[in-house]
Amino acid sequence: MTERKVRNKWIIISAAYLAISLAVFYPAIIHIRHVAPGSSVSAYLNLWSFWWADYALFNSLPIFKTILLFYPVGVNLSLQPISVLTSVIFGPFGAISNVFAYNMAIVAGFTLSGICMFLLAYRLSKSSYGAFISGVIYAFSAYHIAGAYTNISLIFTAWIPLFIYFMVGFFRNGGKLYDSVGVIVAFALAAFMGDLYQGVLLVAIFICIGIAFFLFDRKSFSKRFAVLATAFFVEVILVSAFYMPVFKNPQILGVEEATSAPLLSFFTPGYYNGLLYDFVSSSPIYRSFPEYKSDYIGYIALALALIGTYSTRKSNSTKLLLLLAFFSAWLALGPYITLRGIHYRIGSAFLAYSIIPFFNVLQEPSYFDIILMLSVALLAAVGIEVIESKLSKHQTFMAMLAAILSLAIFTESAGIPVGNFANIMYTQVKPSSIYHTISTL
């Protein structure tokens, strides 16, 4: 493929993910300066956090504590979703409006999540169609969509697949410096454009991938891995020092149960699906904390993943992805297995996980949905690769099939905001009139 064709390919892919991102959040996009995703409480909370991190950093104030709230006592912000680097990078757009800057961050976060997932999936499957669909599954999953409406820390999940992309490249390319730097940078981006929890997930992934290559592909296990591991864990220590207030914060009673995934939530369309909201919002699953119960995998994604799994069932990569999918789903269930509102404390992986030092700072089981959807997306890319090999003589039909599947996956996982959803889940941001009164004093 010529350089021009490669460039055009990336332009088309990036434009496609951007177009989907704009469609998902169009009520905010058409009023980009004044309307933010999220119900009133979530929207204002995310906007304040978005503003605060940038303000605190450039005014040499502690990020995880402020006296601007509940003055003069102040309030501890260690459990408040805060993404420092996101605020710093997009903060300059605040010259137009804070809402505008926040909406720009959301669009960029979802677009980059698709692109980074495409990179990883293409490295593993070598199918452009499969990689693109994998990006749609991951970037526009029900869990990621819910995060955009409720948790600023979940806007950028792009750096997790990018981290794995460089990790795999490190082993396959003989431990090149390029991949080593990529691993270090991707971790920093995940920790500071995401949050500490994403960083914790990547530490676990780093260990799992290192063990997997050592056990199953020792020829690719570079001697330089010791250098990379040393540099990586030094970085982990530095990042942990920044997040020390979070480590010191006592565990909130009941947070694990509240943020756990009921078993049926994996198979029930997400609460924040703009098209299906009127049909699913009354489900018993979403009676409390619906933002943590949007764990829907998607039937099309599952079907494609099953095709990929069956066709490559002897592959070590497939076995590893299956293990990641299984254990991440199991951990997402939390301390109980919840079925029809009844808690069954049987075989909870999260209870065992919660006693492991460092890792147990991650108190929200639903965060493991990120790894679940990444694993399913990669297996789905392999499934598309298998289908593409069967239709190698029918490229036009394959392109149409890929487009139809992408649209169907997008519809069942994200959907376009319409009707009641667009009215409830988008907030027109208006400062209280009291601030105008104060400014005239």
Coordinates of C-alpha atoms in Angstrom, one line a residue:
M1 CA 0.0 0.0 0.0
T2 CA 1.4 3.4 -1.0
E3 CA 2.0 6.2 1.5
R4 CA -0.9 8.1 0.0
K5 CA -3.3 5.2 0.3
V6 CA -2.2 4.7 3.9
R7 CA -2.8 8.4 4.7
N8 CA -6.2 8.3 3.0
K9 CA -7.1 5.2 4.9
W10 CA -6.3 6.9 8.2
I11 CA -8.2 10.0 7.3
I12 CA -11.3 7.9 6.5
I13 CA -11.1 5.9 9.7
S14 CA -10.5 8.9 11.9
A15 CA -13.4 10.8 10.2
A16 CA -15.7 7.8 10.6
Y17 CA -15.0 7.6 14.4
L18 CA -15.4 11.4 14.7
A19 CA -18.7 11.3 12.8
I20 CA -20.0 8.6 15.2
S21 CA -18.9 10.6 18.2
L22 CA -20.7 13.7 16.9
A23 CA -23.8 11.7 16.3
V24 CA -23.8 10.1 19.8
F25 CA -23.6 13.5 21.5
Y26 CA -25.3 15.7 18.9
P27 CA -27.7 17.5 21.4
A28 CA -24.5 18.9 23.0
I29 CA -22.7 19.5 19.7
I30 CA -25.4 21.7 18.1
H31 CA -25.3 23.8 21.3
I32 CA -21.7 23.2 22.0
R33 CA -21.2 26.3 24.2
H34 CA -24.1 25.9 26.5
V35 CA -25.3 22.3 26.6
A36 CA -23.4 19.5 28.3
P37 CA -24.1 15.7 28.4
G38 CA -25.5 14.4 31.7
S39 CA -28.4 15.1 33.9
S40 CA -28.2 18.4 35.8
V41 CA -26.3 17.0 38.8
S42 CA -23.8 14.9 36.8
A43 CA -23.3 17.6 34.2
Y44 CA -22.5 20.4 36.8
L45 CA -20.3 18.0 38.8
N46 CA -18.3 17.0 35.8
L47 CA -18.0 20.6 34.6
W48 CA -16.8 21.7 38.0
S49 CA -14.2 18.9 38.2
F50 CA -13.1 19.7 34.7
W51 CA -12.5 23.4 35.6
W52 CA -11.1 22.7 39.0
A53 CA -8.1 20.5 38.0
D54 CA -6.8 23.1 35.6
Y55 CA -7.4 25.9 38.0
A56 CA -5.8 24.2 41.0
L57 CA -2.7 23.1 39.0
F58 CA -2.0 26.6 37.6
N59 CA -2.6 28.2 41.0
S60 CA -0.5 25.8 43.0
L61 CA -3.4 24.5 45.0
P62 CA -3.9 20.9 46.2
I63 CA -5.9 19.1 43.6
F64 CA -7.6 16.7 46.0
K65 CA -8.8 19.2 48.5
T66 CA -10.6 22.6 48.2
I67 CA -12.0 25.3 50.5
L68 CA -14.0 26.7 47.6
L69 CA -16.7 24.3 48.6
F70 CA -18.1 24.3 52.2
Y71 CA -15.8 27.2 53.1
P72 CA -13.9 27.5 55.4
V73 CA -13.8 23.8 56.3
G74 CA -13.4 22.7 52.7
V75 CA -14.0 19.2 51.2
N76 CA -11.9 16.2 50.3
L77 CA -11.9 15.5 46.6
S78 CA -10.0 12.3 46.6
L79 CA -13.1 10.3 45.5
Q80 CA -14.2 12.9 43.0
P81 CA -13.6 12.0 39.4
I82 CA -10.8 14.3 38.3
S83 CA -8.7 14.0 35.1
V84 CA -5.8 16.4 35.5
L85 CA -4.3 16.2 32.0
T86 CA -7.7 16.3 30.3
S87 CA -8.4 19.6 32.1
V88 CA -5.0 21.0 31.2
I89 CA -5.1 20.1 27.5
F90 CA -8.6 21.2 26.9
G91 CA -8.6 24.0 29.4
P92 CA -7.6 26.7 26.9
F93 CA -10.9 26.1 25.0
G94 CA -12.5 27.5 28.2
A95 CA -11.8 30.9 26.7
I96 CA -14.9 30.2 24.6
S97 CA -16.8 28.5 27.5
N98 CA -16.1 25.8 30.0
V99 CA -18.9 23.8 28.4
F100 CA -17.4 24.1 25.0
A101 CA -14.0 22.8 26.3
Y102 CA -15.7 19.9 28.1
N103 CA -17.6 18.9 24.9
M104 CA -14.5 19.1 22.9
A105 CA -12.8 16.7 25.4
I106 CA -15.7 14.2 25.1
V107 CA -15.6 14.2 21.3
A108 CA -11.8 13.8 21.3
G109 CA -12.0 11.1 23.9
F110 CA -14.4 8.9 22.0
T111 CA -12.7 9.5 18.6
L112 CA -9.3 8.6 20.0
S113 CA -10.7 5.5 21.8
G114 CA -11.9 4.2 18.4
I115 CA -8.6 5.0 16.7
C116 CA -6.4 3.4 19.4
M117 CA -8.6 0.3 19.5
F118 CA -8.3 0.1 15.7
L119 CA -4.5 0.2 16.0
L120 CA -4.4 -2.7 18.5
A121 CA -7.0 -4.8 16.7
Y122 CA -5.2 -4.4 13.3
R123 CA -1.9 -5.4 14.9
L124 CA -3.6 -8.6 16.1
S125 CA -6.0 -9.4 13.2
K126 CA -4.6 -7.7 10.1
S127 CA -8.2 -7.0 9.0
S128 CA -9.1 -3.4 8.4
Y129 CA -12.8 -4.2 8.6
G130 CA -12.3 -6.2 11.8
A131 CA -10.2 -3.5 13.3
F132 CA -12.7 -0.8 12.5
I133 CA -15.6 -2.8 14.0
S134 CA -13.5 -3.6 17.0
G135 CA -13.0 0.2 17.5
V136 CA -16.8 0.7 17.3
I137 CA -17.4 -2.0 19.9
Y138 CA -14.9 -0.6 22.3
A139 CA -15.3 3.1 21.9
F140 CA -19.0 3.2 21.8
S141 CA -19.8 0.4 24.4
A142 CA -22.6 0.9 26.8
Y143 CA -20.2 1.4 29.7
H144 CA -18.1 4.0 27.9
I145 CA -21.3 5.9 26.9
A146 CA -22.5 5.8 30.5
G147 CA -19.1 7.2 31.6
A148 CA -19.4 10.2 29.3
Y149 CA -22.7 11.2 31.0
T150 CA -21.6 10.6 34.6
N151 CA -17.8 10.4 35.1
I152 CA -15.2 12.6 33.5
S153 CA -12.5 10.1 34.3
L154 CA -14.0 7.7 31.8
I155 CA -14.0 10.0 28.7
F156 CA -10.5 8.9 27.7
T157 CA -10.2 5.1 27.7
A158 CA -8.1 5.3 24.5
W159 CA -4.8 4.8 26.2
I160 CA -5.6 1.3 27.5
P161 CA -5.6 -0.3 24.0
L162 CA -2.6 1.9 23.0
F163 CA -0.7 0.6 26.0
I164 CA -1.4 -3.0 25.0
Y165 CA -0.5 -2.1 21.4
F166 CA 3.0 -1.0 22.5
M167 CA 3.4 -3.9 24.9
V168 CA 2.7 -6.4 22.2
G169 CA 5.0 -4.5 19.8
F170 CA 7.7 -4.5 22.4
F171 CA 7.8 -8.3 22.4
R172 CA 7.2 -8.8 18.7
N173 CA 9.7 -6.2 17.6
G174 CA 12.6 -7.4 19.8
G175 CA 12.2 -4.8 22.6
K176 CA 12.7 -1.6 20.5
L177 CA 13.0 1.7 22.3
Y178 CA 10.0 3.1 20.3
D179 CA 7.7 0.5 21.9
S180 CA 9.2 1.0 25.4
V181 CA 8.6 4.7 25.2
G182 CA 5.1 4.0 24.0
V183 CA 4.4 1.8 27.0
I184 CA 5.6 4.5 29.4
V185 CA 3.7 7.4 27.7
A186 CA 0.5 5.4 27.3
F187 CA 0.5 4.6 31.0
A188 CA 1.0 8.2 32.0
L189 CA -1.8 9.3 29.7
A190 CA -4.2 6.6 31.1
A191 CA -3.3 7.7 34.7
F192 CA -3.7 11.4 34.2
M193 CA -6.2 11.7 31.3
G194 CA -8.1 8.9 32.9
D195 CA -7.6 8.2 36.6
L196 CA -5.8 6.1 39.1
Y197 CA -8.2 3.2 38.5
Q198 CA -7.2 3.0 34.8
G199 CA -3.6 3.0 36.0
V200 CA -4.2 0.1 38.3
L201 CA -5.8 -1.8 35.4
L202 CA -2.7 -1.3 33.3
V203 CA -0.4 -2.5 36.0
A204 CA -2.4 -5.8 36.0
I205 CA -2.3 -5.9 32.2
F206 CA 1.4 -5.3 32.2
I207 CA 2.0 -8.3 34.5
C208 CA -0.4 -10.5 32.6
I209 CA 1.1 -9.8 29.2
G210 CA 4.6 -10.3 30.6
I211 CA 3.7 -13.6 32.1
A212 CA 1.9 -14.7 28.9
F213 CA 4.9 -14.0 26.6
F214 CA 7.2 -15.7 29.1
L215 CA 5.1 -18.8 29.2
F216 CA 3.9 -19.1 25.6
D217 CA 6.3 -17.2 23.4
R218 CA 9.8 -17.2 25.0
K219 CA 11.4 -16.5 21.6
S220 CA 9.8 -13.1 21.7
F221 CA 10.6 -12.5 25.3
S222 CA 13.2 -9.9 25.1
K223 CA 16.0 -9.6 27.6
R224 CA 15.3 -5.9 27.5
F225 CA 12.0 -6.6 29.4
A226 CA 13.8 -6.2 32.7
V227 CA 14.8 -2.6 31.8
L228 CA 11.3 -1.8 30.6
A229 CA 9.8 -3.4 33.8
T230 CA 12.1 -1.4 36.0
A231 CA 11.2 1.9 34.2
F232 CA 7.5 1.0 34.3
F233 CA 7.4 0.3 38.0
V234 CA 9.4 3.4 38.8
E235 CA 6.7 5.3 36.9
V236 CA 4.0 3.5 38.8
I237 CA 5.6 4.6 42.1
L238 CA 5.7 8.2 40.9
V239 CA 2.1 8.1 39.8
S240 CA 1.0 6.5 43.0
A241 CA 2.7 9.3 44.9
F242 CA 0.6 11.8 43.1
Y243 CA -2.5 9.9 43.9
M244 CA -1.5 9.3 47.5
P245 CA -4.7 11.1 48.9
V246 CA -6.8 8.5 47.0
F247 CA -4.8 5.6 48.6
K248 CA -5.2 7.2 52.0
N249 CA -8.9 7.7 51.7
P250 CA -10.9 5.2 53.7
Q251 CA -13.2 2.8 51.8
I252 CA -16.8 4.0 51.5
L253 CA -19.2 1.5 53.0
G254 CA -21.4 -0.1 50.3
V255 CA -19.5 1.3 47.2
E256 CA -18.5 -2.1 46.0
E257 CA -22.1 -3.3 46.0
A258 CA -23.5 -0.1 44.5
T259 CA -21.0 -0.2 41.6
S260 CA -21.3 -4.0 40.8
A261 CA -22.8 -5.4 37.7
P262 CA -26.0 -7.5 38.1
L263 CA -25.6 -10.7 36.0
L264 CA -28.4 -9.7 33.6
S265 CA -26.9 -6.3 32.9
F266 CA -24.4 -7.9 30.5
F267 CA -27.4 -8.8 28.3
T268 CA -29.7 -5.8 28.8
P269 CA -29.2 -2.7 26.6
G270 CA -27.6 0.1 28.5
Y271 CA -29.5 2.8 30.4
Y272 CA -27.8 5.5 28.4
N273 CA -28.8 4.2 25.0
G274 CA -30.4 7.2 23.4
L275 CA -32.7 5.1 21.1
L276 CA -33.7 2.5 23.6
Y277 CA -33.9 4.6 26.7
D278 CA -37.8 4.6 26.9
F279 CA -37.8 0.8 26.7
V280 CA -35.0 -0.1 29.2
S281 CA -35.0 2.7 31.7
S282 CA -37.8 1.0 33.7
S283 CA -35.9 -2.2 34.0
P284 CA -35.4 -3.3 37.7
I285 CA -31.6 -3.4 36.9
Y286 CA -31.6 0.4 36.7
R287 CA -33.5 1.2 39.8
S288 CA -30.4 2.5 41.6
F289 CA -27.0 3.7 40.3
P290 CA -27.8 3.0 36.6
E291 CA -24.4 4.6 35.6
Y292 CA -22.7 1.5 37.1
K293 CA -25.1 -1.0 35.7
S294 CA -24.6 -0.2 32.0
D295 CA -22.6 -3.3 31.4
Y296 CA -24.2 -4.4 28.1
I297 CA -21.8 -6.3 25.9
G298 CA -24.0 -6.4 22.7
Y299 CA -25.4 -9.5 21.0
I300 CA -23.7 -8.7 17.7
A301 CA -20.3 -8.2 19.3
L302 CA -20.8 -11.5 21.2
A303 CA -21.7 -13.4 18.1
L304 CA -18.6 -12.0 16.2
A305 CA -16.4 -12.8 19.3
L306 CA -17.8 -16.4 19.4
I307 CA -16.9 -16.8 15.7
G308 CA -13.4 -15.5 16.3
T309 CA -13.0 -17.7 19.4
Y310 CA -14.2 -20.9 17.7
S311 CA -12.1 -20.3 14.5
T312 CA -8.9 -19.7 16.4
R313 CA -9.6 -21.7 19.5
K314 CA -6.0 -23.2 19.5
S315 CA -4.3 -19.8 19.4
N316 CA -2.6 -18.7 22.6
S317 CA -3.8 -15.1 21.9
T318 CA -7.4 -16.3 21.8
K319 CA -7.0 -18.2 25.0
L320 CA -5.5 -15.2 26.8
L321 CA -8.3 -12.9 25.5
L322 CA -10.9 -15.5 26.7
L323 CA -9.3 -15.5 30.2
L324 CA -9.3 -11.7 30.3
A325 CA -12.9 -11.6 29.2
F326 CA -14.0 -14.2 31.8
F327 CA -12.1 -12.8 34.8
S328 CA -13.0 -9.2 34.0
A329 CA -16.7 -10.1 33.8
W330 CA -16.4 -12.1 37.0
L331 CA -14.7 -9.2 38.8
A332 CA -17.3 -6.7 37.4
L333 CA -19.9 -8.7 39.3
G334 CA -18.5 -7.4 42.5
P335 CA -18.6 -9.1 45.9
Y336 CA -22.0 -10.7 45.1
I337 CA -23.5 -12.3 42.1
T338 CA -26.8 -10.4 41.7
L339 CA -29.7 -12.0 39.9
R340 CA -33.2 -10.5 39.9
G341 CA -32.3 -8.4 42.9
I342 CA -31.0 -11.3 45.0
H343 CA -27.4 -11.3 46.1
Y344 CA -25.5 -14.7 46.0
R345 CA -22.2 -14.6 47.8
I346 CA -20.9 -17.5 45.8
G347 CA -17.4 -17.7 44.3
S348 CA -16.8 -14.0 44.2
A349 CA -13.5 -13.2 42.5
F350 CA -13.8 -9.6 43.7
L351 CA -13.6 -10.5 47.3
A352 CA -10.3 -12.2 46.7
Y353 CA -9.1 -9.3 44.6
S354 CA -10.1 -6.8 47.3
I355 CA -7.5 -8.1 49.7
I356 CA -4.5 -7.6 47.3
P357 CA -2.5 -4.5 48.3
F358 CA -2.3 -1.6 45.8
F359 CA -4.9 -3.2 43.5
N360 CA -7.6 -3.0 46.1
V361 CA -7.6 0.8 45.8
L362 CA -9.9 0.1 42.8
Q363 CA -13.2 -0.1 44.7
E364 CA -15.6 0.0 41.7
P365 CA -16.0 -3.4 40.2
S366 CA -17.7 -1.9 37.1
Y367 CA -14.3 -0.6 36.0
F368 CA -13.5 -4.1 34.8
D369 CA -16.0 -3.6 32.1
I370 CA -13.3 -1.7 30.2
I371 CA -11.2 -4.9 30.0
L372 CA -14.2 -7.0 29.2
M373 CA -15.2 -4.9 26.2
L374 CA -11.6 -4.6 25.0
S375 CA -11.3 -8.5 25.0
V376 CA -14.7 -8.9 23.3
A377 CA -13.8 -6.3 20.7
L378 CA -10.5 -8.0 19.9
L379 CA -12.1 -11.4 19.5
A380 CA -14.8 -9.8 17.3
A381 CA -12.0 -8.4 15.1
V382 CA -10.8 -12.0 14.7
G383 CA -14.3 -13.1 13.9
I384 CA -14.6 -10.5 11.1
E385 CA -11.2 -11.6 9.8
V386 CA -12.5 -15.1 9.5
I387 CA -15.6 -13.9 7.7
E388 CA -13.5 -11.7 5.4
S389 CA -11.3 -14.7 4.4
K390 CA -14.5 -16.5 3.3
L391 CA -15.6 -13.5 1.2
S392 CA -12.2 -12.6 -0.2
K393 CA -13.6 -12.5 -3.7
H394 CA -16.5 -10.2 -2.7
Q395 CA -14.8 -7.1 -1.3
T396 CA -17.7 -4.8 -2.1
F397 CA -20.1 -7.1 -0.3
M398 CA -17.7 -7.3 2.6
A399 CA -17.5 -3.5 2.8
M400 CA -21.3 -3.3 2.9
L401 CA -21.5 -6.0 5.6
A402 CA -18.9 -4.2 7.7
A403 CA -20.8 -0.9 7.4
I404 CA -24.1 -2.6 8.4
L405 CA -22.5 -4.4 11.3
S406 CA -21.0 -1.2 12.6
L407 CA -24.3 0.6 12.4
A408 CA -26.1 -2.2 14.1
I409 CA -23.5 -2.4 16.9
F410 CA -23.6 1.3 17.4
T411 CA -27.4 1.2 17.6
E412 CA -27.7 -1.5 20.2
S413 CA -24.8 -0.1 22.4
A414 CA -25.0 3.7 22.1
G415 CA -27.9 4.9 19.9
I416 CA -28.6 8.5 18.9
P417 CA -30.2 10.6 21.7
V418 CA -33.9 11.2 20.9
G419 CA -37.2 11.9 22.7
N420 CA -37.2 11.9 26.5
F421 CA -33.5 10.9 26.6
A422 CA -32.3 14.0 24.8
N423 CA -34.4 16.1 27.2
I424 CA -33.4 14.4 30.4
M425 CA -29.7 13.6 29.8
Y426 CA -28.6 16.9 28.4
T427 CA -28.3 20.0 30.6
Q428 CA -28.4 23.6 29.4
V429 CA -25.8 25.2 31.7
K430 CA -26.8 28.5 33.1
P431 CA -24.9 30.1 36.1
S432 CA -27.3 31.0 38.9
S433 CA -28.5 34.6 38.9
I434 CA -27.0 35.0 42.3
Y435 CA -23.5 35.2 40.7
H436 CA -24.6 38.0 38.4
T437 CA -26.0 39.8 41.5
I438 CA -22.7 39.3 43.4
S439 CA -20.7 40.6 40.4
T440 CA -22.6 43.9 40.5
L441 CA -21.9 44.6 44.2

